[in-house]
Amino acid sequence: MSVYAIVQLGRVMDATRSIILVDNSLISLHKDLTDALLSETRYEKKYLIVQDRSLYEGFLTAKTEFERSLDQARTLGAYSGARDALNNAADFHLVYSSLFKEETESLKIGADYPASWYAAEKEQAVNAAIEELIKIRLISQQSIFDKVKKLSEAGTRARGIAMAVSAAMLLFGVLLAVWITRSITRPLKVMQRKTKDIAEGVFEADLKLPSPPEIGELAQAFNTMCSKLKEVDKMKSDFFALMSHELRTPLTAIKEGTNLFLEGKGGEVTEKQKRLLTIVSEESNRLIGLVNSVLDLSKLESGLLTFNFKMVDLSLLIARVVDEVGPLAEAKRITIGREVGDLPALSMDPERMLQVLRNLVSNALKFTPRGGTVNIVARCVEKVFVIVSVSDTGPGIPKEHAAAIFDKFRQVPGSGRLPGTGLGLAIVKHIIQIHGGTVWVESGTGNGSTFTFQLPV
Ligand code: ADP
């Protein structure tokens, strides 16, 4: 655009210079020439009447002036179409001055000569010369007109081209900006999605983002990070699985041994020893529970836990769990309410589903104070899914912790006073998800809490 503008400006300058230096000068020289020629004729006519030397000198001065202007015009005329007209004017002027010269020579020697014929010839030559000079003026004016017209056309063309180029550049700029922005935001969105996956524990390193190069490098680093995280996560799961497995055998031996002592199989036990043995038995039970939970969770996370799906009536599982926890509820004077509607048989692993129900109900009993209530409600919604909820009159769960308690080792601050591992709900979430369902909690501090899971029919 700049080069085009510079070229156009150069043309405008050339045309303007040509108008000022050639055409305009020719017009003013045309005036000088006409004035000089008319001056010549005035002096010549007067001289022929009075034959005064000074008039002849005046004629010569006007003639010199005419010739000087003619020379100047010829140098300019070389650049315009006025050259022929100038040559013709020069020829007619020569004829005129030759005729006058002949007349002056005849006068000098006092010879008779045809004065009227000379007058007529001179007039004809002068008129012809003036006509040629007029032509020069017309040619110059036409030339100025043509150049100005061309300038205006060039201006219009330049404006059109400038507007078209500007519009094209603007469009190009916008498209380029959109393309650059998208080439950056698209891979960033992919990374954002992948980061969410990582936060949820999916460490697959499959980012393929070759461009732009900076993002490509970032994606590479991201993939390396994912591989490392996956490695570390596997090491951690393997470690938990190994440790739990190794701990379970000796713990079971301790528990069995303690029970045998308690039953008196190892000889007479005093009351004090019984109390101590009971504590050992309870603690080893708790430890076995913890180890089992850790083992279950690491197997669930690594997908190694096998599920035996079959069609099961969920209401039977609920009844069984209520029976199991009956003595504990009675001890704490907690009322267990049960509203179980007509439920269709669902495909599930009954052992794992019992684990879910036991966990939710025993949590409810654990966190509900003496004399409280625990309610179990199960119903089928529009034959699409079954909803089971366990609500209690316990302390509730503050909103900000409601989502986090389903992560492993997460407990609501302050609830650590009650025995627990923070693994139960993580296992519940995994099992429900494997059954194609979802689990959530609704609660407010002090209002009790309601844990609900939903299973597809
Ligand atoms: P824990 O063995 O600690 O009970 P869970 O995963 O079962 O582990 O529960 C995680 C945490 O969620 C608990 O420590 C407790 O803070 C909170 N929680 C679970 N159930 C209830 C409930 N019914 N009422 C109040 N808080 C609960």
Short mmCIF file of N, CA and C in Angstrom, two decimals, residues 306-455:
data_model
loop_
_atom_site.label_atom_id
_atom_site.label_comp_id
_atom_site.label_asym_id
_atom_site.label_seq_id
_atom_site.Cartn_x
_atom_site.Cartn_y
_atom_site.Cartn_z
N THR A 306 -13.24 -57.85 42.06
CA THR A 306 -14.21 -58.49 41.15
C THR A 306 -15.61 -58.35 41.73
N PHE A 307 -16.56 -58.16 40.86
CA PHE A 307 -17.97 -57.99 41.25
C PHE A 307 -18.79 -59.15 40.70
N ASN A 308 -19.65 -59.71 41.53
CA ASN A 308 -20.54 -60.79 41.06
C ASN A 308 -21.96 -60.24 40.95
N PHE A 309 -22.28 -59.81 39.77
CA PHE A 309 -23.60 -59.20 39.57
C PHE A 309 -24.68 -60.28 39.46
N LYS A 310 -25.81 -60.02 40.15
CA LYS A 310 -26.99 -60.88 39.97
C LYS A 310 -28.23 -60.05 40.30
N MET A 311 -29.41 -60.55 39.94
CA MET A 311 -30.64 -59.81 40.21
C MET A 311 -30.99 -59.99 41.69
N VAL A 312 -31.10 -58.86 42.40
CA VAL A 312 -31.29 -58.92 43.85
C VAL A 312 -32.41 -57.97 44.27
N ASP A 313 -33.15 -58.38 45.30
CA ASP A 313 -34.18 -57.50 45.86
C ASP A 313 -33.53 -56.63 46.94
N LEU A 314 -33.42 -55.37 46.67
CA LEU A 314 -32.69 -54.46 47.57
C LEU A 314 -33.34 -54.38 48.96
N SER A 315 -34.69 -54.57 49.01
CA SER A 315 -35.37 -54.44 50.31
C SER A 315 -34.89 -55.50 51.30
N LEU A 316 -34.50 -56.68 50.76
CA LEU A 316 -33.99 -57.76 51.64
C LEU A 316 -32.65 -57.34 52.24
N LEU A 317 -31.83 -56.69 51.43
CA LEU A 317 -30.51 -56.25 51.93
C LEU A 317 -30.71 -55.19 53.02
N ILE A 318 -31.69 -54.28 52.79
CA ILE A 318 -31.95 -53.23 53.79
C ILE A 318 -32.39 -53.87 55.10
N ALA A 319 -33.31 -54.84 54.99
CA ALA A 319 -33.83 -55.51 56.20
C ALA A 319 -32.67 -56.17 56.96
N ARG A 320 -31.76 -56.79 56.20
CA ARG A 320 -30.64 -57.49 56.85
C ARG A 320 -29.75 -56.52 57.61
N VAL A 321 -29.46 -55.39 56.99
CA VAL A 321 -28.59 -54.40 57.64
C VAL A 321 -29.28 -53.85 58.90
N VAL A 322 -30.61 -53.58 58.79
CA VAL A 322 -31.33 -53.06 59.96
C VAL A 322 -31.26 -54.07 61.11
N ASP A 323 -31.40 -55.34 60.76
CA ASP A 323 -31.28 -56.39 61.79
C ASP A 323 -29.90 -56.38 62.42
N GLU A 324 -28.89 -56.29 61.57
CA GLU A 324 -27.50 -56.33 62.06
C GLU A 324 -27.22 -55.22 63.07
N VAL A 325 -27.72 -53.99 62.74
CA VAL A 325 -27.39 -52.85 63.60
C VAL A 325 -28.39 -52.67 64.75
N GLY A 326 -29.41 -53.53 64.78
CA GLY A 326 -30.45 -53.43 65.80
C GLY A 326 -29.88 -53.31 67.22
N PRO A 327 -29.00 -54.24 67.67
CA PRO A 327 -28.48 -54.17 69.03
C PRO A 327 -27.77 -52.86 69.32
N LEU A 328 -26.98 -52.38 68.33
CA LEU A 328 -26.23 -51.12 68.53
C LEU A 328 -27.20 -49.95 68.70
N ALA A 329 -28.25 -49.94 67.85
CA ALA A 329 -29.25 -48.86 67.92
C ALA A 329 -29.95 -48.89 69.27
N GLU A 330 -30.28 -50.08 69.71
CA GLU A 330 -30.95 -50.23 70.99
C GLU A 330 -30.07 -49.70 72.12
N ALA A 331 -28.78 -50.04 72.04
CA ALA A 331 -27.85 -49.61 73.08
C ALA A 331 -27.80 -48.09 73.16
N LYS A 332 -27.94 -47.43 72.01
CA LYS A 332 -27.87 -45.96 71.99
C LYS A 332 -29.26 -45.32 72.05
N ARG A 333 -30.28 -46.17 72.21
CA ARG A 333 -31.68 -45.72 72.24
C ARG A 333 -32.04 -44.90 70.98
N ILE A 334 -31.56 -45.40 69.87
CA ILE A 334 -31.87 -44.72 68.60
C ILE A 334 -32.96 -45.49 67.88
N THR A 335 -33.97 -44.77 67.39
CA THR A 335 -35.07 -45.41 66.67
C THR A 335 -34.68 -45.52 65.19
N ILE A 336 -34.85 -46.69 64.64
CA ILE A 336 -34.57 -46.84 63.21
C ILE A 336 -35.89 -46.95 62.47
N GLY A 337 -36.18 -45.98 61.61
CA GLY A 337 -37.40 -46.00 60.80
C GLY A 337 -37.08 -46.59 59.43
N ARG A 338 -38.07 -47.29 58.87
CA ARG A 338 -37.83 -47.90 57.55
C ARG A 338 -39.05 -47.74 56.67
N GLU A 339 -38.89 -47.06 55.53
CA GLU A 339 -40.00 -46.93 54.56
C GLU A 339 -39.51 -47.47 53.24
N VAL A 340 -39.85 -48.71 52.97
CA VAL A 340 -39.36 -49.31 51.71
C VAL A 340 -40.56 -49.57 50.82
N GLY A 341 -40.59 -48.93 49.68
CA GLY A 341 -41.70 -49.11 48.72
C GLY A 341 -41.50 -50.38 47.91
N ASP A 342 -42.32 -50.47 46.83
CA ASP A 342 -42.19 -51.63 45.94
C ASP A 342 -40.97 -51.46 45.07
N LEU A 343 -39.99 -52.32 45.26
CA LEU A 343 -38.75 -52.14 44.49
C LEU A 343 -38.58 -53.28 43.49
N PRO A 344 -38.17 -52.94 42.27
CA PRO A 344 -37.90 -54.02 41.31
C PRO A 344 -36.55 -54.67 41.64
N ALA A 345 -36.37 -55.92 41.20
CA ALA A 345 -35.06 -56.55 41.42
C ALA A 345 -34.03 -55.83 40.55
N LEU A 346 -32.86 -55.60 41.13
CA LEU A 346 -31.83 -54.86 40.40
C LEU A 346 -30.60 -55.73 40.21
N SER A 347 -29.86 -55.44 39.14
CA SER A 347 -28.62 -56.19 38.93
C SER A 347 -27.53 -55.55 39.79
N MET A 348 -26.98 -56.35 40.73
CA MET A 348 -25.95 -55.80 41.63
C MET A 348 -25.15 -56.93 42.27
N ASP A 349 -24.02 -56.53 42.88
CA ASP A 349 -23.25 -57.48 43.68
C ASP A 349 -23.78 -57.33 45.10
N PRO A 350 -24.52 -58.32 45.64
CA PRO A 350 -25.19 -58.13 46.95
C PRO A 350 -24.20 -57.85 48.08
N GLU A 351 -23.01 -58.49 48.04
CA GLU A 351 -22.04 -58.29 49.12
C GLU A 351 -21.57 -56.85 49.16
N ARG A 352 -21.27 -56.32 47.94
CA ARG A 352 -20.79 -54.93 47.86
C ARG A 352 -21.91 -53.95 48.23
N MET A 353 -23.17 -54.27 47.83
CA MET A 353 -24.28 -53.38 48.16
C MET A 353 -24.53 -53.39 49.67
N LEU A 354 -24.32 -54.58 50.30
CA LEU A 354 -24.45 -54.65 51.77
C LEU A 354 -23.41 -53.76 52.41
N GLN A 355 -22.19 -53.79 51.81
CA GLN A 355 -21.09 -52.95 52.33
C GLN A 355 -21.50 -51.47 52.31
N VAL A 356 -22.16 -51.06 51.21
CA VAL A 356 -22.62 -49.67 51.06
C VAL A 356 -23.64 -49.34 52.17
N LEU A 357 -24.65 -50.21 52.28
CA LEU A 357 -25.72 -49.97 53.26
C LEU A 357 -25.18 -49.97 54.68
N ARG A 358 -24.31 -50.95 54.97
CA ARG A 358 -23.73 -51.03 56.33
C ARG A 358 -23.00 -49.74 56.64
N ASN A 359 -22.22 -49.28 55.67
CA ASN A 359 -21.42 -48.08 55.88
C ASN A 359 -22.29 -46.87 56.20
N LEU A 360 -23.33 -46.67 55.35
CA LEU A 360 -24.18 -45.49 55.54
C LEU A 360 -24.96 -45.58 56.84
N VAL A 361 -25.50 -46.76 57.13
CA VAL A 361 -26.32 -46.89 58.35
C VAL A 361 -25.44 -46.80 59.58
N SER A 362 -24.25 -47.46 59.56
CA SER A 362 -23.43 -47.39 60.77
C SER A 362 -22.87 -45.98 60.98
N ASN A 363 -22.60 -45.25 59.90
CA ASN A 363 -22.21 -43.83 60.05
C ASN A 363 -23.33 -43.05 60.72
N ALA A 364 -24.57 -43.27 60.23
CA ALA A 364 -25.72 -42.55 60.79
C ALA A 364 -25.86 -42.84 62.28
N LEU A 365 -25.70 -44.11 62.64
CA LEU A 365 -25.82 -44.47 64.08
C LEU A 365 -24.66 -43.86 64.87
N LYS A 366 -23.47 -43.88 64.25
CA LYS A 366 -22.28 -43.37 64.95
C LYS A 366 -22.43 -41.89 65.27
N PHE A 367 -22.97 -41.12 64.28
CA PHE A 367 -22.99 -39.66 64.47
C PHE A 367 -24.28 -39.16 65.14
N THR A 368 -25.29 -40.07 65.29
CA THR A 368 -26.55 -39.62 65.92
C THR A 368 -26.43 -39.76 67.44
N PRO A 369 -26.78 -38.69 68.17
CA PRO A 369 -26.68 -38.79 69.64
C PRO A 369 -27.76 -39.72 70.21
N ARG A 370 -27.59 -40.10 71.47
CA ARG A 370 -28.56 -40.99 72.13
C ARG A 370 -29.97 -40.46 71.98
N GLY A 371 -30.91 -41.34 71.74
CA GLY A 371 -32.32 -40.93 71.66
C GLY A 371 -32.71 -40.36 70.30
N GLY A 372 -31.80 -40.34 69.36
CA GLY A 372 -32.09 -39.77 68.03
C GLY A 372 -32.81 -40.77 67.13
N THR A 373 -32.94 -40.38 65.88
CA THR A 373 -33.64 -41.24 64.92
C THR A 373 -32.81 -41.41 63.66
N VAL A 374 -32.87 -42.61 63.08
CA VAL A 374 -32.25 -42.86 61.76
C VAL A 374 -33.36 -43.41 60.87
N ASN A 375 -33.50 -42.82 59.71
CA ASN A 375 -34.57 -43.24 58.80
C ASN A 375 -33.99 -43.77 57.50
N ILE A 376 -34.52 -44.93 57.07
CA ILE A 376 -34.07 -45.48 55.78
C ILE A 376 -35.28 -45.48 54.86
N VAL A 377 -35.13 -44.79 53.74
CA VAL A 377 -36.24 -44.71 52.78
C VAL A 377 -35.75 -45.27 51.45
N ALA A 378 -36.56 -46.14 50.84
CA ALA A 378 -36.20 -46.67 49.52
C ALA A 378 -37.43 -46.65 48.65
N ARG A 379 -37.29 -46.09 47.42
CA ARG A 379 -38.46 -46.06 46.51
C ARG A 379 -37.98 -46.09 45.06
N CYS A 380 -38.93 -46.49 44.23
CA CYS A 380 -38.60 -46.56 42.80
C CYS A 380 -39.20 -45.32 42.14
N VAL A 381 -38.41 -44.61 41.34
CA VAL A 381 -38.91 -43.39 40.71
C VAL A 381 -39.13 -43.64 39.22
N GLU A 382 -40.40 -43.55 38.84
CA GLU A 382 -40.83 -43.69 37.43
C GLU A 382 -40.23 -44.90 36.72
N LYS A 383 -39.98 -45.95 37.44
CA LYS A 383 -39.43 -47.19 36.89
C LYS A 383 -38.11 -46.97 36.15
N VAL A 384 -37.47 -45.85 36.48
CA VAL A 384 -36.20 -45.53 35.81
C VAL A 384 -35.04 -45.78 36.76
N PHE A 385 -35.21 -45.37 38.01
CA PHE A 385 -34.15 -45.66 38.99
C PHE A 385 -34.71 -45.83 40.39
N VAL A 386 -33.89 -46.43 41.24
CA VAL A 386 -34.27 -46.65 42.64
C VAL A 386 -33.43 -45.71 43.49
N ILE A 387 -34.13 -45.07 44.45
CA ILE A 387 -33.43 -44.12 45.32
C ILE A 387 -33.46 -44.66 46.75
N VAL A 388 -32.28 -44.68 47.39
CA VAL A 388 -32.23 -45.10 48.79
C VAL A 388 -31.59 -43.97 49.58
N SER A 389 -32.26 -43.55 50.67
CA SER A 389 -31.63 -42.50 51.47
C SER A 389 -31.61 -42.90 52.94
N VAL A 390 -30.51 -42.51 53.59
CA VAL A 390 -30.34 -42.78 55.02
C VAL A 390 -30.21 -41.44 55.70
N SER A 391 -31.21 -41.06 56.51
CA SER A 391 -31.10 -39.76 57.18
C SER A 391 -31.00 -39.96 58.69
N ASP A 392 -30.35 -39.00 59.32
CA ASP A 392 -30.17 -39.12 60.77
C ASP A 392 -30.43 -37.78 61.43
N THR A 393 -30.37 -37.77 62.75
CA THR A 393 -30.58 -36.51 63.49
C THR A 393 -29.26 -36.11 64.16
N GLY A 394 -28.18 -36.40 63.47
CA GLY A 394 -26.85 -36.10 63.99
C GLY A 394 -26.47 -34.64 63.77
N PRO A 395 -25.18 -34.33 63.88
CA PRO A 395 -24.74 -32.92 63.81
C PRO A 395 -24.78 -32.34 62.40
N GLY A 396 -24.96 -33.19 61.37
CA GLY A 396 -24.97 -32.68 59.99
C GLY A 396 -23.56 -32.44 59.48
N ILE A 397 -23.50 -32.07 58.22
CA ILE A 397 -22.18 -31.84 57.60
C ILE A 397 -22.18 -30.43 56.99
N PRO A 398 -21.23 -29.58 57.38
CA PRO A 398 -21.21 -28.23 56.80
C PRO A 398 -21.11 -28.31 55.26
N LYS A 399 -21.81 -27.38 54.58
CA LYS A 399 -21.89 -27.41 53.10
C LYS A 399 -20.52 -27.51 52.43
N GLU A 400 -19.53 -26.77 52.98
CA GLU A 400 -18.22 -26.72 52.31
C GLU A 400 -17.49 -28.07 52.33
N HIS A 401 -17.97 -29.02 53.21
CA HIS A 401 -17.32 -30.33 53.27
C HIS A 401 -18.14 -31.40 52.57
N ALA A 402 -19.34 -31.03 52.11
CA ALA A 402 -20.28 -32.05 51.61
C ALA A 402 -19.71 -32.88 50.46
N ALA A 403 -18.97 -32.24 49.54
CA ALA A 403 -18.45 -33.00 48.40
C ALA A 403 -17.17 -33.74 48.78
N ALA A 404 -16.37 -33.10 49.65
CA ALA A 404 -15.04 -33.66 49.94
C ALA A 404 -15.08 -34.93 50.77
N ILE A 405 -16.16 -35.15 51.57
CA ILE A 405 -16.15 -36.33 52.45
C ILE A 405 -16.20 -37.64 51.67
N PHE A 406 -16.48 -37.56 50.35
CA PHE A 406 -16.47 -38.79 49.54
C PHE A 406 -15.05 -39.12 49.05
N ASP A 407 -14.08 -38.23 49.35
CA ASP A 407 -12.67 -38.52 49.00
C ASP A 407 -12.06 -39.32 50.13
N LYS A 408 -11.05 -40.13 49.79
CA LYS A 408 -10.47 -40.99 50.84
C LYS A 408 -9.73 -40.15 51.89
N PHE A 409 -9.75 -40.66 53.08
CA PHE A 409 -9.10 -40.05 54.27
C PHE A 409 -9.65 -38.66 54.58
N ARG A 410 -10.87 -38.34 54.11
CA ARG A 410 -11.42 -37.02 54.42
C ARG A 410 -12.46 -37.15 55.52
N GLN A 411 -12.31 -36.35 56.55
CA GLN A 411 -13.28 -36.33 57.63
C GLN A 411 -13.63 -34.87 57.92
N VAL A 412 -14.85 -34.65 58.37
CA VAL A 412 -15.24 -33.28 58.73
C VAL A 412 -14.43 -32.91 59.99
N PRO A 413 -13.74 -31.75 59.97
CA PRO A 413 -12.95 -31.41 61.15
C PRO A 413 -13.79 -31.46 62.42
N GLY A 414 -13.27 -32.10 63.46
CA GLY A 414 -14.01 -32.20 64.72
C GLY A 414 -14.64 -33.56 64.91
N SER A 415 -14.94 -34.26 63.76
CA SER A 415 -15.60 -35.57 63.90
C SER A 415 -14.57 -36.66 64.20
N GLY A 416 -13.28 -36.29 64.21
CA GLY A 416 -12.21 -37.26 64.46
C GLY A 416 -12.28 -37.84 65.87
N ARG A 417 -13.07 -37.19 66.73
CA ARG A 417 -13.18 -37.70 68.10
C ARG A 417 -13.83 -39.09 68.09
N LEU A 418 -14.72 -39.31 67.09
CA LEU A 418 -15.35 -40.63 66.98
C LEU A 418 -14.44 -41.53 66.14
N PRO A 419 -14.41 -42.83 66.44
CA PRO A 419 -13.50 -43.69 65.69
C PRO A 419 -13.90 -43.74 64.21
N GLY A 420 -12.88 -43.69 63.35
CA GLY A 420 -13.17 -43.72 61.91
C GLY A 420 -11.89 -43.59 61.12
N THR A 421 -11.98 -43.94 59.84
CA THR A 421 -10.77 -43.93 59.00
C THR A 421 -10.86 -42.92 57.86
N GLY A 422 -12.07 -42.52 57.55
CA GLY A 422 -12.24 -41.62 56.40
C GLY A 422 -12.20 -42.38 55.08
N LEU A 423 -12.38 -43.72 55.13
CA LEU A 423 -12.32 -44.51 53.89
C LEU A 423 -13.70 -45.01 53.45
N GLY A 424 -14.62 -45.12 54.42
CA GLY A 424 -15.92 -45.73 54.14
C GLY A 424 -16.66 -45.09 52.98
N LEU A 425 -16.80 -43.77 53.00
CA LEU A 425 -17.59 -43.10 51.94
C LEU A 425 -16.89 -43.18 50.58
N ALA A 426 -15.53 -43.18 50.59
CA ALA A 426 -14.80 -43.32 49.32
C ALA A 426 -15.12 -44.68 48.71
N ILE A 427 -15.18 -45.72 49.55
CA ILE A 427 -15.51 -47.06 49.05
C ILE A 427 -16.96 -47.08 48.54
N VAL A 428 -17.87 -46.43 49.31
CA VAL A 428 -19.28 -46.36 48.90
C VAL A 428 -19.39 -45.73 47.50
N LYS A 429 -18.69 -44.61 47.33
CA LYS A 429 -18.77 -43.88 46.04
C LYS A 429 -18.30 -44.78 44.89
N HIS A 430 -17.17 -45.47 45.10
CA HIS A 430 -16.64 -46.36 44.05
C HIS A 430 -17.64 -47.45 43.70
N ILE A 431 -18.20 -48.09 44.75
CA ILE A 431 -19.12 -49.22 44.50
C ILE A 431 -20.37 -48.74 43.75
N ILE A 432 -20.91 -47.60 44.21
CA ILE A 432 -22.13 -47.08 43.56
C ILE A 432 -21.84 -46.72 42.10
N GLN A 433 -20.66 -46.11 41.87
CA GLN A 433 -20.32 -45.74 40.49
C GLN A 433 -20.18 -46.97 39.61
N ILE A 434 -19.59 -48.03 40.18
CA ILE A 434 -19.46 -49.26 39.39
C ILE A 434 -20.83 -49.86 39.06
N HIS A 435 -21.84 -49.58 39.91
CA HIS A 435 -23.21 -50.03 39.63
C HIS A 435 -23.96 -49.06 38.72
N GLY A 436 -23.24 -48.04 38.22
CA GLY A 436 -23.86 -47.06 37.29
C GLY A 436 -24.69 -46.01 38.00
N GLY A 437 -24.51 -45.85 39.30
CA GLY A 437 -25.32 -44.88 40.04
C GLY A 437 -24.52 -43.70 40.56
N THR A 438 -25.18 -42.88 41.38
CA THR A 438 -24.50 -41.72 41.98
C THR A 438 -24.88 -41.65 43.46
N VAL A 439 -23.99 -41.00 44.24
CA VAL A 439 -24.27 -40.86 45.66
C VAL A 439 -23.98 -39.42 46.06
N TRP A 440 -24.79 -38.88 46.97
CA TRP A 440 -24.58 -37.51 47.41
C TRP A 440 -25.13 -37.33 48.82
N VAL A 441 -24.82 -36.18 49.42
CA VAL A 441 -25.32 -35.92 50.76
C VAL A 441 -26.01 -34.56 50.78
N GLU A 442 -27.13 -34.47 51.51
CA GLU A 442 -27.79 -33.19 51.73
C GLU A 442 -27.78 -32.95 53.22
N SER A 443 -27.28 -31.79 53.60
CA SER A 443 -27.16 -31.55 55.04
C SER A 443 -26.94 -30.08 55.33
N GLY A 444 -27.23 -29.72 56.55
CA GLY A 444 -26.90 -28.38 57.03
C GLY A 444 -26.44 -28.59 58.46
N THR A 445 -25.56 -27.73 58.95
CA THR A 445 -25.05 -27.96 60.30
C THR A 445 -26.20 -27.98 61.32
N GLY A 446 -26.23 -29.03 62.16
CA GLY A 446 -27.24 -29.12 63.23
C GLY A 446 -28.55 -29.75 62.79
N ASN A 447 -28.77 -29.95 61.47
CA ASN A 447 -30.06 -30.47 61.01
C ASN A 447 -30.02 -31.95 60.66
N GLY A 448 -28.96 -32.61 61.01
CA GLY A 448 -28.82 -34.00 60.60
C GLY A 448 -28.38 -34.06 59.15
N SER A 449 -28.15 -35.27 58.66
CA SER A 449 -27.74 -35.37 57.25
C SER A 449 -28.49 -36.50 56.58
N THR A 450 -28.62 -36.37 55.26
CA THR A 450 -29.29 -37.42 54.48
C THR A 450 -28.35 -37.86 53.36
N PHE A 451 -27.91 -39.12 53.45
CA PHE A 451 -27.07 -39.68 52.38
C PHE A 451 -27.98 -40.44 51.43
N THR A 452 -27.87 -40.12 50.14
CA THR A 452 -28.76 -40.75 49.16
C THR A 452 -27.93 -41.36 48.03
N PHE A 453 -28.33 -42.56 47.62
CA PHE A 453 -27.74 -43.07 46.37
C PHE A 453 -28.85 -43.51 45.45
N GLN A 454 -28.51 -43.48 44.16
CA GLN A 454 -29.51 -43.73 43.14
C GLN A 454 -28.95 -44.80 42.21
N LEU A 455 -29.74 -45.81 41.91
CA LEU A 455 -29.27 -46.89 41.03
C LEU A 455 -30.20 -47.01 39.83
#
